[in-house]
Every structure is written in structure tokens, then in C-alpha cells.
Amino acid sequence: FKVPNALIFDTTLSFATRRVGMIFFAYCNALGGCRKSYEAIAALAGCSVATAVKAVWELSEAGYLTVKHTKLGRTVYGKNTYTVDLALLKKGYTILDRAVLEQELTDSALIVLCAIIVCAGNSSRAFPSISALQKKTGAARSTVCAGLRLLKALKTLLVQLCIKKNQEHSRNSYHICGVAEGNYAAASCDQHIAASDACQAPIEGFSLMGVVRFLANKVKTQITGVLNYLLKERSYRLT
């Protein structure tokens, strides 16, 4: 489903409200309509009914959706009808899988994951700094770090530490592992779990294949030099 980037990065809304907003965009029809009870919304968002009611009010005030109450009697109300603003998608959106909302993620960890996905674009790898994630999500540094630890523990992210030649730490490399589809390549990270706890790059910007190619070129150059030397010696002796 498509989530407007404006909702993900709206720091005026709480993390729980942004998560509830994703529920409406995940389960609305082609016209943006959605009809669910507060209990159903709370169950899908993993929050209390009171939190869902407050989130719906905040989303309505912020212009992300409109609410139409269904009155069955003088004092009896049915399920509300909600209509999300699909025009927000034209300003930029991110494609997610509904499985993301089913994971045991805190509200802040979910927003941090969405920010990393936006940074990755059509790839499965991103290099945002902690301060950049803070600025995008509106979260404190400790909140971002806690979200990253949870995402790593749930095998949603593979975190690779990047160390420069002078042993200073650079921005981490985040590999997104199979929790979304559409705007980046989903992949299973089971094969990387064994190395996820201590996965360090000795030199920033160097990959294993790059090192292999470098060594292969060095060996090729040495062999070529030896062959040229032998050919010259042979031609000298013949003359």
C-alpha cells in the first residue's frame, strides 16, 4: 500500500497517530474510502481504543482524512466512514507491505524503518546518519537508537558498521530485509544473521568484491611483468 511521505515525516503528530494513519491508507479502497469501527482500528494498529479515537481526531484536524458518522438511532451510532486524502500521494509516497504493520514494532521503530526505506529509494540499502533520522522522524537520539536495536533484533534490518582508515566510525549501512515490496528489493536476511552482530567494513567504501578485483589485477600485473621479462631474456640470448 502507498503511504504519503507527508504523514511519515509529520513531526506535529505522535508516532501512534502516524501509525493509525497508515492503517487507513493500507485498508482504504481505490477512492480512499474506509469503514471500520474503533475496535478494528485499534486491533490493526496494536493500540488501545482510546488511542485510536484520539488518533482519528488528530488526523482529521490535520487534514489527512474526513470522518462521516453513521447514526442508527437517536443515541446509537454505527461504524464511521473515513475518506483519506489521496491527493497527498502526488507529493511523494512510500510503498509498504501490510506485514510491516503486523510486526511487533513500537510506533517509533516503525517510523524509523519508514525513514530508512525512504532513504533507500529503489534499493535495499541506505546510509542515513543518526542525526538525519532524528531530523526526519522528529525523535530523540535515544529513541532512534532504541528503534534500530529493535529492528535489528527482529531481523528487519541488517546493520553494518563502517569504519574509516583512521578507525573513526562513519555512517552505518542498513540492509532492509524482506518487509516491504514495490519501492525496494525485498530479500531474506537469514543468511546474514550469523554475521549481523559483528559485521564491520575495514575501510569505508570498500566491498569484498572490490578487494578481490584489486588483488586479481595486482596478480595479473605481476604475471604479465614476469612473462615480458622472460620473453626479453630469450630474445636477447637468441641474438
Short mmCIF file of C-alpha atoms in Angstrom, two decimals:
data_model
loop_
_atom_site.label_atom_id
_atom_site.label_comp_id
_atom_site.label_asym_id
_atom_site.label_seq_id
_atom_site.Cartn_x
_atom_site.Cartn_y
_atom_site.Cartn_z
CA PHE A 1 0.00 0.00 0.00
CA LYS A 2 1.05 3.60 -0.51
CA VAL A 3 1.77 5.88 2.42
CA PRO A 4 2.27 9.62 1.82
CA ASN A 5 5.67 10.81 2.95
CA ALA A 6 3.98 13.83 4.44
CA LEU A 7 2.32 11.55 7.01
CA ILE A 8 5.53 9.67 7.81
CA PHE A 9 7.53 12.83 8.46
CA ASP A 10 4.81 14.95 10.08
CA THR A 11 6.52 15.72 13.38
CA THR A 12 3.43 17.52 14.68
CA LEU A 13 1.75 14.13 15.02
CA SER A 14 2.69 11.49 17.56
CA PHE A 15 4.19 8.19 16.44
CA ALA A 16 0.97 6.37 17.38
CA THR A 17 -1.13 8.76 15.31
CA ARG A 18 1.11 8.29 12.29
CA ARG A 19 0.78 4.52 12.66
CA VAL A 20 -3.01 4.74 12.81
CA GLY A 21 -2.90 6.94 9.71
CA MET A 22 -1.02 4.18 7.89
CA ILE A 23 -3.86 1.80 8.75
CA PHE A 24 -6.35 3.94 6.83
CA PHE A 25 -4.12 4.12 3.77
CA ALA A 26 -3.48 0.37 3.99
CA TYR A 27 -7.15 -0.65 4.07
CA CYS A 28 -8.91 2.04 2.04
CA ASN A 29 -10.47 1.35 -1.35
CA ALA A 30 -9.48 2.88 -4.69
CA LEU A 31 -11.46 6.03 -3.87
CA GLY A 32 -9.92 6.42 -0.44
CA GLY A 33 -12.94 5.20 1.47
CA CYS A 34 -12.66 3.06 4.59
CA ARG A 35 -15.32 1.89 7.04
CA LYS A 36 -14.14 0.36 10.29
CA SER A 37 -15.00 0.51 13.96
CA TYR A 38 -12.66 1.98 16.53
CA GLU A 39 -12.12 -1.52 17.89
CA ALA A 40 -10.98 -2.78 14.48
CA ILE A 41 -8.69 0.21 14.00
CA ALA A 42 -7.15 -0.33 17.43
CA ALA A 43 -6.61 -4.04 16.71
CA LEU A 44 -4.89 -3.33 13.40
CA ALA A 45 -2.70 -0.60 14.89
CA GLY A 46 -1.90 -2.54 18.06
CA CYS A 47 -3.10 0.23 20.35
CA SER A 48 -5.96 0.92 22.74
CA VAL A 49 -9.38 2.13 21.61
CA ALA A 50 -8.79 5.45 23.37
CA THR A 51 -5.55 5.93 21.42
CA ALA A 52 -7.36 5.10 18.16
CA VAL A 53 -10.10 7.65 18.91
CA LYS A 54 -7.53 10.34 19.69
CA ALA A 55 -5.51 9.50 16.58
CA VAL A 56 -8.57 9.72 14.33
CA TRP A 57 -9.37 13.16 15.74
CA GLU A 58 -5.78 14.36 15.21
CA LEU A 59 -5.67 13.00 11.65
CA SER A 60 -8.97 14.69 10.88
CA GLU A 61 -7.75 18.01 12.29
CA ALA A 62 -4.52 17.72 10.27
CA GLY A 63 -6.45 17.10 7.04
CA TYR A 64 -5.35 13.55 6.35
CA LEU A 65 -8.88 12.16 6.41
CA THR A 66 -12.52 13.16 6.78
CA VAL A 67 -14.94 11.42 9.11
CA LYS A 68 -18.60 10.78 8.43
CA HIS A 69 -20.58 9.48 11.40
CA THR A 70 -23.24 6.82 10.83
CA LYS A 71 -26.25 7.28 13.08
CA LEU A 72 -28.53 4.26 13.51
CA GLY A 73 -30.84 5.74 16.09
CA ARG A 74 -31.26 8.64 18.45
CA THR A 75 -28.32 7.51 20.61
CA VAL A 76 -26.90 4.62 18.60
CA TYR A 77 -24.05 5.06 16.13
CA GLY A 78 -22.59 2.55 13.69
CA LYS A 79 -19.19 2.32 12.07
CA ASN A 80 -17.81 5.62 10.86
CA THR A 81 -16.95 6.15 7.21
CA TYR A 82 -13.49 7.58 6.61
CA THR A 83 -12.08 9.09 3.44
CA VAL A 84 -8.33 9.63 3.19
CA ASP A 85 -6.83 12.44 1.12
CA LEU A 86 -5.34 10.57 -1.85
CA ALA A 87 -4.01 13.85 -3.25
CA LEU A 88 -1.23 13.64 -0.67
CA LEU A 89 0.24 10.70 -2.60
CA LYS A 90 1.05 13.01 -5.51
CA LYS A 91 3.52 14.87 -3.30
CA GLY A 92 5.54 11.71 -2.66
CA TYR A 93 4.76 8.32 -1.20
CA THR A 94 6.40 5.13 0.03
CA ILE A 95 5.19 1.62 -0.80
CA LEU A 96 4.99 -0.78 2.15
CA ASP A 97 3.77 -4.30 2.75
CA ARG A 98 0.94 -4.79 5.24
CA ALA A 99 3.21 -7.29 7.00
CA VAL A 100 5.14 -4.30 8.36
CA LEU A 101 2.14 -3.29 10.43
CA GLU A 102 1.80 -6.83 11.79
CA GLN A 103 5.31 -6.95 13.22
CA GLU A 104 5.92 -6.35 16.91
CA LEU A 105 7.38 -2.90 16.32
CA THR A 106 6.96 0.09 18.55
CA ASP A 107 5.42 3.14 16.95
CA SER A 108 8.74 4.97 16.89
CA ALA A 109 10.60 1.95 15.43
CA LEU A 110 8.03 1.77 12.63
CA ILE A 111 8.59 5.42 11.73
CA VAL A 112 12.38 4.95 11.84
CA LEU A 113 12.04 1.97 9.48
CA CYS A 114 9.92 4.03 7.09
CA ALA A 115 12.54 6.79 7.14
CA ILE A 116 15.27 4.29 6.24
CA ILE A 117 13.11 2.88 3.42
CA VAL A 118 12.62 6.39 2.03
CA CYS A 119 16.39 6.95 2.15
CA ALA A 120 16.95 3.65 0.34
CA GLY A 121 14.65 4.59 -2.55
CA ASN A 122 14.53 1.71 -5.04
CA SER A 123 17.42 -0.08 -3.36
CA SER A 124 17.56 -2.33 -0.30
CA ARG A 125 20.44 -0.41 1.26
CA ALA A 126 20.61 3.01 2.87
CA PHE A 127 23.27 5.10 4.65
CA PRO A 128 21.44 7.68 6.79
CA SER A 129 23.18 9.04 9.87
CA ILE A 130 21.55 9.01 13.31
CA SER A 131 21.17 12.80 13.20
CA ALA A 132 19.49 12.57 9.79
CA LEU A 133 17.00 10.02 11.14
CA GLN A 134 16.36 12.30 14.10
CA LYS A 135 15.61 15.22 11.80
CA LYS A 136 13.32 13.20 9.55
CA THR A 137 11.32 11.46 12.28
CA GLY A 138 11.36 14.13 14.97
CA ALA A 139 12.57 11.57 17.51
CA ALA A 140 15.29 11.88 20.12
CA ARG A 141 18.64 10.20 19.53
CA SER A 142 17.94 7.58 22.21
CA THR A 143 14.57 6.81 20.59
CA VAL A 144 16.16 6.32 17.17
CA CYS A 145 18.86 4.05 18.61
CA ALA A 146 16.27 2.01 20.51
CA GLY A 147 14.24 1.61 17.31
CA LEU A 148 17.31 0.46 15.39
CA ARG A 149 18.12 -2.12 18.07
CA LEU A 150 14.59 -3.50 17.87
CA LEU A 151 14.62 -3.63 14.08
CA LYS A 152 17.93 -5.47 14.21
CA ALA A 153 16.65 -7.92 16.83
CA LEU A 154 13.57 -8.68 14.71
CA LYS A 155 15.84 -9.29 11.67
CA THR A 156 14.14 -6.48 9.81
CA LEU A 157 17.44 -4.65 9.36
CA LEU A 158 21.00 -5.84 8.90
CA VAL A 159 23.26 -3.15 10.35
CA GLN A 160 26.81 -2.95 9.02
CA LEU A 161 29.27 -0.77 10.90
CA CYS A 162 31.52 1.32 8.68
CA ILE A 163 34.97 2.25 9.98
CA LYS A 164 37.38 4.61 8.26
CA LYS A 165 41.14 4.09 7.87
CA ASN A 166 41.75 6.24 10.96
CA GLN A 167 39.41 3.94 12.96
CA GLU A 168 36.69 6.58 13.18
CA HIS A 169 33.12 5.39 12.74
CA SER A 170 31.22 6.60 9.71
CA ARG A 171 27.52 6.33 8.86
CA ASN A 172 26.16 2.80 9.21
CA SER A 173 24.96 0.78 6.27
CA TYR A 174 21.42 -0.55 6.68
CA HIS A 175 20.20 -3.51 4.62
CA ILE A 176 16.40 -3.79 4.55
CA CYS A 177 15.31 -7.41 4.81
CA GLY A 178 12.04 -8.56 3.24
CA VAL A 179 9.39 -6.46 4.99
CA ALA A 180 8.13 -4.43 2.06
CA GLU A 181 7.78 -4.58 -1.65
CA GLY A 182 7.42 -2.22 -4.54
CA ASN A 183 9.95 0.53 -3.91
CA TYR A 184 12.91 -1.61 -2.99
CA ALA A 185 14.12 -5.16 -3.46
CA ALA A 186 12.93 -7.43 -0.67
CA ALA A 187 15.40 -10.08 0.44
CA SER A 188 15.68 -12.59 3.26
CA CYS A 189 18.37 -11.86 5.81
CA ASP A 190 18.58 -15.36 7.30
CA GLN A 191 21.94 -15.94 5.65
CA HIS A 192 23.32 -12.77 7.23
CA ILE A 193 22.16 -13.31 10.80
CA ALA A 194 25.33 -15.10 11.90
CA ALA A 195 27.44 -12.09 10.97
CA SER A 196 24.98 -9.37 11.93
CA ASP A 197 26.39 -8.90 15.44
CA ALA A 198 29.90 -8.08 14.24
CA CYS A 199 29.74 -7.02 10.64
CA GLN A 200 32.38 -4.38 10.04
CA ALA A 201 33.91 -2.97 6.89
CA PRO A 202 37.67 -2.40 7.40
CA ILE A 203 37.79 0.57 5.01
CA GLU A 204 34.84 2.82 4.25
CA GLY A 205 33.58 2.38 0.70
CA PHE A 206 35.44 -0.93 0.12
CA SER A 207 33.50 -4.11 -0.62
CA LEU A 208 34.66 -7.72 -0.70
CA MET A 209 34.28 -7.93 -4.49
CA GLY A 210 36.25 -4.71 -4.87
CA VAL A 211 39.13 -6.13 -2.82
CA VAL A 212 39.07 -9.36 -4.86
CA ARG A 213 39.20 -7.41 -8.13
CA PHE A 214 42.07 -5.29 -6.79
CA LEU A 215 44.11 -8.37 -5.83
CA ALA A 216 43.34 -10.08 -9.14
CA ASN A 217 44.59 -7.04 -11.06
CA LYS A 218 47.77 -6.97 -8.97
CA VAL A 219 48.47 -10.66 -9.65
CA LYS A 220 47.73 -10.19 -13.34
CA THR A 221 50.16 -7.27 -13.50
CA GLN A 222 52.89 -9.28 -11.76
CA ILE A 223 52.45 -12.29 -14.07
CA THR A 224 52.47 -10.07 -17.14
CA GLY A 225 55.68 -8.43 -15.96
CA VAL A 226 57.39 -11.79 -15.40
CA LEU A 227 56.34 -13.06 -18.84
CA ASN A 228 57.60 -9.92 -20.55
CA TYR A 229 60.92 -10.23 -18.73
CA LEU A 230 61.33 -13.88 -19.81
CA LEU A 231 60.50 -13.04 -23.42
CA LYS A 232 63.07 -10.26 -23.45
CA GLU A 233 65.74 -12.57 -21.96
CA ARG A 234 65.02 -15.24 -24.56
CA SER A 235 65.20 -12.80 -27.48
CA TYR A 236 68.49 -11.40 -26.10
CA ARG A 237 70.07 -14.86 -25.90
CA LEU A 238 68.94 -15.78 -29.45
CA THR A 239 70.56 -12.66 -30.86
#
